[in-house]
Amino acid sequence: MKPLKKAMFRALRSITRPLPIILTVVLALSLIECLPLKDISQYIGSGGFVSIFLSAIIGAISAGNAMTSYILGGELVKNGLGIGVATAFIVAWVTVGIVQMPAEGTLLGKRFAIVRNAVSFVLAVTTGLIFALIFW
Amino acid sequence: MAFVKALRSLFLGEEEDYRPITIFAITFIAYLVIILIFPSIQSKAMANLWKILYNLIPAFVLVYILMLLIDLFVEPKSLAAKFKAMRGWKLWLFSVIAGIISTGPIYMWYPLLARLKKEAELNYGYIATFLYARAVKIPLLPFLIAYFGWNYAIAITITIIILSLIEGVIIDMLMEGKNDSSNSV
């Protein structure tokens, strides 16, 4: 095989090898985006550690475009949700990827995937608490 | 026969790992069962599926081109040497900037990062910083400003950049012994 052909094959293999896991993530995402997140969030509350922690959990298990989290968080703040709660939700949404964890674990290592997502979750809660104090 | 061999190599790899395909098959069956049990979400779930797949195509093309360019022009040994040569704050800064400017879904970058990790002996801390810095979405800033105002948008952006570095350092400490690299600070 010529060098270009070999390179093209290797590059294609880099895409096709994780394709089943990527498609698994896509299937899960398409179902998760059907969840009534706004209804769930109505029960979270407007502030405090528990509210921030719960919103970070919802953000962590949610997935999809960050724009969705900005719009959802912004709309909820308009309806009385605390800024710290919205921040923890947005930061967890964009930094924690529970749905993507199987793909992350398969390609970068299980331990790394678990530790990275756990640390990201703690940082999301911390950011929520700090922003609740700053923007109160 | 050669075609079948190439297909097996493409999807199963040299080690013939059937686990990813098995996980996909189970998820696919579960997906079908769920949308059959809950017909109310059927059209939305299908629409979401096609929307995500449609949006993935450009990311797939971009990642393929990047992979091909890396394969053609970057000698793994020289890349490893460059990353090894780039030390301390320069490599952390590079990880943050690369994370901010990277596009496409996060999971599209895992293969490339796995390859960089292996070939350039990149520390887990830098990968974590890169992945965290991806939370800064420059093109989406107008949405943040519209909903939360300028002060909040600037504060959250700076916070995420700082946190990406903190996360990198924490991950480096927690993954100590799992890194095979010599380019940590």
PDB file of N, CA and C in Angstrom, chain A residues 12-61:
ATOM      1  N   LEU A  12      -8.925   6.621   8.803  1.00  0.00           N
ATOM      2  CA  LEU A  12     -10.295   6.101   8.780  1.00  0.00           C
ATOM      3  C   LEU A  12     -10.522   5.147   9.956  1.00  0.00           C
ATOM      4  N   ARG A  13      -9.498   4.332  10.258  1.00  0.00           N
ATOM      5  CA  ARG A  13      -9.612   3.390  11.368  1.00  0.00           C
ATOM      6  C   ARG A  13      -9.742   4.128  12.707  1.00  0.00           C
ATOM      7  N   SER A  14      -9.086   5.290  12.785  1.00  0.00           N
ATOM      8  CA  SER A  14      -9.189   6.094  14.012  1.00  0.00           C
ATOM      9  C   SER A  14     -10.624   6.555  14.240  1.00  0.00           C
ATOM     10  N   ILE A  15     -11.398   6.673  13.147  1.00  0.00           N
ATOM     11  CA  ILE A  15     -12.804   7.075  13.247  1.00  0.00           C
ATOM     12  C   ILE A  15     -13.693   5.849  13.448  1.00  0.00           C
ATOM     13  N   THR A  16     -13.432   4.788  12.678  1.00  0.00           N
ATOM     14  CA  THR A  16     -14.337   3.631  12.709  1.00  0.00           C
ATOM     15  C   THR A  16     -14.220   2.814  13.991  1.00  0.00           C
ATOM     16  N   ARG A  17     -13.012   2.760  14.579  1.00  0.00           N
ATOM     17  CA  ARG A  17     -12.841   1.971  15.817  1.00  0.00           C
ATOM     18  C   ARG A  17     -13.776   2.472  16.929  1.00  0.00           C
ATOM     19  N   PRO A  18     -13.827   3.801  17.201  1.00  0.00           N
ATOM     20  CA  PRO A  18     -14.742   4.232  18.270  1.00  0.00           C
ATOM     21  C   PRO A  18     -16.177   4.463  17.795  1.00  0.00           C
ATOM     22  N   LEU A  19     -16.443   4.219  16.497  1.00  0.00           N
ATOM     23  CA  LEU A  19     -17.774   4.504  15.944  1.00  0.00           C
ATOM     24  C   LEU A  19     -18.916   3.809  16.705  1.00  0.00           C
ATOM     25  N   PRO A  20     -18.802   2.516  17.045  1.00  0.00           N
ATOM     26  CA  PRO A  20     -19.916   1.884  17.788  1.00  0.00           C
ATOM     27  C   PRO A  20     -20.204   2.594  19.114  1.00  0.00           C
ATOM     28  N   ILE A  21     -19.132   3.021  19.822  1.00  0.00           N
ATOM     29  CA  ILE A  21     -19.326   3.713  21.108  1.00  0.00           C
ATOM     30  C   ILE A  21     -19.926   5.100  20.862  1.00  0.00           C
ATOM     31  N   ILE A  22     -19.442   5.784  19.815  1.00  0.00           N
ATOM     32  CA  ILE A  22     -19.986   7.113  19.493  1.00  0.00           C
ATOM     33  C   ILE A  22     -21.480   6.993  19.156  1.00  0.00           C
ATOM     34  N   LEU A  23     -21.832   5.986  18.368  1.00  0.00           N
ATOM     35  CA  LEU A  23     -23.241   5.790  18.004  1.00  0.00           C
ATOM     36  C   LEU A  23     -24.078   5.421  19.234  1.00  0.00           C
ATOM     37  N   THR A  24     -23.467   4.698  20.177  1.00  0.00           N
ATOM     38  CA  THR A  24     -24.154   4.377  21.438  1.00  0.00           C
ATOM     39  C   THR A  24     -24.478   5.668  22.192  1.00  0.00           C
ATOM     40  N   VAL A  25     -23.477   6.577  22.241  1.00  0.00           N
ATOM     41  CA  VAL A  25     -23.662   7.877  22.904  1.00  0.00           C
ATOM     42  C   VAL A  25     -24.764   8.667  22.207  1.00  0.00           C
ATOM     43  N   VAL A  26     -24.750   8.660  20.880  1.00  0.00           N
ATOM     44  CA  VAL A  26     -25.748   9.412  20.100  1.00  0.00           C
ATOM     45  C   VAL A  26     -27.160   8.889  20.391  1.00  0.00           C
ATOM     46  N   LEU A  27     -27.317   7.567  20.457  1.00  0.00           N
ATOM     47  CA  LEU A  27     -28.626   6.979  20.763  1.00  0.00           C
ATOM     48  C   LEU A  27     -29.096   7.419  22.155  1.00  0.00           C
ATOM     49  N   ALA A  28     -28.168   7.367  23.130  1.00  0.00           N
ATOM     50  CA  ALA A  28     -28.515   7.768  24.503  1.00  0.00           C
ATOM     51  C   ALA A  28     -28.875   9.252  24.553  1.00  0.00           C
ATOM     52  N   LEU A  29     -28.101  10.071  23.841  1.00  0.00           N
ATOM     53  CA  LEU A  29     -28.362  11.521  23.808  1.00  0.00           C
ATOM     54  C   LEU A  29     -29.740  11.830  23.248  1.00  0.00           C
ATOM     55  N   SER A  30     -30.093  11.136  22.167  1.00  0.00           N
ATOM     56  CA  SER A  30     -31.376  11.427  21.518  1.00  0.00           C
ATOM     57  C   SER A  30     -32.547  11.118  22.445  1.00  0.00           C
ATOM     58  N   LEU A  31     -32.354  10.152  23.357  1.00  0.00           N
ATOM     59  CA  LEU A  31     -33.408   9.844  24.334  1.00  0.00           C
ATOM     60  C   LEU A  31     -33.392  10.831  25.497  1.00  0.00           C
ATOM     61  N   ILE A  32     -32.179  11.161  25.978  1.00  0.00           N
ATOM     62  CA  ILE A  32     -32.051  12.078  27.127  1.00  0.00           C
ATOM     63  C   ILE A  32     -32.635  13.456  26.789  1.00  0.00           C
ATOM     64  N   GLU A  33     -32.446  13.892  25.535  1.00  0.00           N
ATOM     65  CA  GLU A  33     -32.980  15.198  25.142  1.00  0.00           C
ATOM     66  C   GLU A  33     -34.511  15.227  25.126  1.00  0.00           C
ATOM     67  N   CYS A  34     -35.134  14.051  25.288  1.00  0.00           N
ATOM     68  CA  CYS A  34     -36.604  13.991  25.376  1.00  0.00           C
ATOM     69  C   CYS A  34     -37.092  14.206  26.810  1.00  0.00           C
ATOM     70  N   LEU A  35     -36.154  14.164  27.791  1.00  0.00           N
ATOM     71  CA  LEU A  35     -36.563  14.305  29.200  1.00  0.00           C
ATOM     72  C   LEU A  35     -37.066  15.715  29.487  1.00  0.00           C
ATOM     73  N   PRO A  36     -38.096  15.821  30.303  1.00  0.00           N
ATOM     74  CA  PRO A  36     -38.626  17.150  30.646  1.00  0.00           C
ATOM     75  C   PRO A  36     -37.771  17.813  31.727  1.00  0.00           C
ATOM     76  N   LEU A  37     -36.557  18.277  31.346  1.00  0.00           N
ATOM     77  CA  LEU A  37     -35.628  18.846  32.323  1.00  0.00           C
ATOM     78  C   LEU A  37     -36.195  20.065  33.031  1.00  0.00           C
ATOM     79  N   LYS A  38     -36.995  20.862  32.313  1.00  0.00           N
ATOM     80  CA  LYS A  38     -37.538  22.074  32.914  1.00  0.00           C
ATOM     81  C   LYS A  38     -38.480  21.726  34.075  1.00  0.00           C
ATOM     82  N   ASP A  39     -39.302  20.665  33.868  1.00  0.00           N
ATOM     83  CA  ASP A  39     -40.229  20.241  34.926  1.00  0.00           C
ATOM     84  C   ASP A  39     -39.455  19.758  36.150  1.00  0.00           C
ATOM     85  N   ILE A  40     -38.388  18.999  35.889  1.00  0.00           N
ATOM     86  CA  ILE A  40     -37.577  18.468  36.992  1.00  0.00           C
ATOM     87  C   ILE A  40     -36.964  19.632  37.774  1.00  0.00           C
ATOM     88  N   SER A  41     -36.467  20.628  37.028  1.00  0.00           N
ATOM     89  CA  SER A  41     -35.765  21.750  37.655  1.00  0.00           C
ATOM     90  C   SER A  41     -36.671  22.611  38.532  1.00  0.00           C
ATOM     91  N   GLN A  42     -37.985  22.573  38.307  1.00  0.00           N
ATOM     92  CA  GLN A  42     -38.920  23.373  39.112  1.00  0.00           C
ATOM     93  C   GLN A  42     -38.878  22.974  40.591  1.00  0.00           C
ATOM     94  N   TYR A  43     -38.472  21.719  40.829  1.00  0.00           N
ATOM     95  CA  TYR A  43     -38.456  21.224  42.206  1.00  0.00           C
ATOM     96  C   TYR A  43     -37.099  21.434  42.891  1.00  0.00           C
ATOM     97  N   ILE A  44     -36.149  21.977  42.158  1.00  0.00           N
ATOM     98  CA  ILE A  44     -34.795  22.107  42.719  1.00  0.00           C
ATOM     99  C   ILE A  44     -34.704  23.179  43.802  1.00  0.00           C
ATOM    100  N   GLY A  45     -35.298  24.342  43.545  1.00  0.00           N
ATOM    101  CA  GLY A  45     -35.211  25.435  44.513  1.00  0.00           C
ATOM    102  C   GLY A  45     -34.377  26.579  43.992  1.00  0.00           C
ATOM    103  N   SER A  46     -34.213  27.617  44.813  1.00  0.00           N
ATOM    104  CA  SER A  46     -33.562  28.823  44.307  1.00  0.00           C
ATOM    105  C   SER A  46     -32.160  29.066  44.857  1.00  0.00           C
ATOM    106  N   GLY A  47     -31.713  28.296  45.817  1.00  0.00           N
ATOM    107  CA  GLY A  47     -30.373  28.526  46.347  1.00  0.00           C
ATOM    108  C   GLY A  47     -30.000  27.524  47.408  1.00  0.00           C
ATOM    109  N   GLY A  48     -28.788  27.663  47.965  1.00  0.00           N
ATOM    110  CA  GLY A  48     -28.329  26.752  49.005  1.00  0.00           C
ATOM    111  C   GLY A  48     -27.572  25.584  48.433  1.00  0.00           C
ATOM    112  N   PHE A  49     -26.817  24.933  49.335  1.00  0.00           N
ATOM    113  CA  PHE A  49     -25.933  23.849  48.888  1.00  0.00           C
ATOM    114  C   PHE A  49     -26.696  22.715  48.219  1.00  0.00           C
ATOM    115  N   VAL A  50     -27.819  22.301  48.839  1.00  0.00           N
ATOM    116  CA  VAL A  50     -28.573  21.156  48.301  1.00  0.00           C
ATOM    117  C   VAL A  50     -29.073  21.465  46.887  1.00  0.00           C
ATOM    118  N   SER A  51     -29.602  22.686  46.700  1.00  0.00           N
ATOM    119  CA  SER A  51     -30.104  23.089  45.370  1.00  0.00           C
ATOM    120  C   SER A  51     -28.977  23.063  44.347  1.00  0.00           C
ATOM    121  N   ILE A  52     -27.833  23.620  44.748  1.00  0.00           N
ATOM    122  CA  ILE A  52     -26.679  23.679  43.839  1.00  0.00           C
ATOM    123  C   ILE A  52     -26.188  22.270  43.512  1.00  0.00           C
ATOM    124  N   PHE A  53     -26.132  21.418  44.528  1.00  0.00           N
ATOM    125  CA  PHE A  53     -25.692  20.033  44.337  1.00  0.00           C
ATOM    126  C   PHE A  53     -26.636  19.297  43.383  1.00  0.00           C
ATOM    127  N   LEU A  54     -27.958  19.455  43.612  1.00  0.00           N
ATOM    128  CA  LEU A  54     -28.941  18.774  42.761  1.00  0.00           C
ATOM    129  C   LEU A  54     -28.886  19.260  41.316  1.00  0.00           C
ATOM    130  N   SER A  55     -28.720  20.587  41.163  1.00  0.00           N
ATOM    131  CA  SER A  55     -28.670  21.128  39.799  1.00  0.00           C
ATOM    132  C   SER A  55     -27.413  20.651  39.081  1.00  0.00           C
ATOM    133  N   ALA A  56     -26.303  20.486  39.834  1.00  0.00           N
ATOM    134  CA  ALA A  56     -25.069  19.964  39.233  1.00  0.00           C
ATOM    135  C   ALA A  56     -25.276  18.520  38.780  1.00  0.00           C
ATOM    136  N   ILE A  57     -26.061  17.750  39.572  1.00  0.00           N
ATOM    137  CA  ILE A  57     -26.342  16.363  39.172  1.00  0.00           C
ATOM    138  C   ILE A  57     -27.140  16.349  37.865  1.00  0.00           C
ATOM    139  N   ILE A  58     -28.155  17.233  37.797  1.00  0.00           N
ATOM    140  CA  ILE A  58     -28.975  17.291  36.565  1.00  0.00           C
ATOM    141  C   ILE A  58     -28.111  17.713  35.374  1.00  0.00           C
ATOM    142  N   GLY A  59     -27.237  18.718  35.609  1.00  0.00           N
ATOM    143  CA  GLY A  59     -26.327  19.166  34.546  1.00  0.00           C
ATOM    144  C   GLY A  59     -25.387  18.057  34.102  1.00  0.00           C
ATOM    145  N   ALA A  60     -24.922  17.256  35.081  1.00  0.00           N
ATOM    146  CA  ALA A  60     -23.960  16.193  34.782  1.00  0.00           C
ATOM    147  C   ALA A  60     -24.571  15.078  33.945  1.00  0.00           C
ATOM    148  N   ILE A  61     -25.849  14.754  34.230  1.00  0.00           N
ATOM    149  CA  ILE A  61     -26.473  13.659  33.467  1.00  0.00           C
ATOM    150  C   ILE A  61     -27.100  14.153  32.164  1.00  0.00           C
TER     151      ILE A  61
END
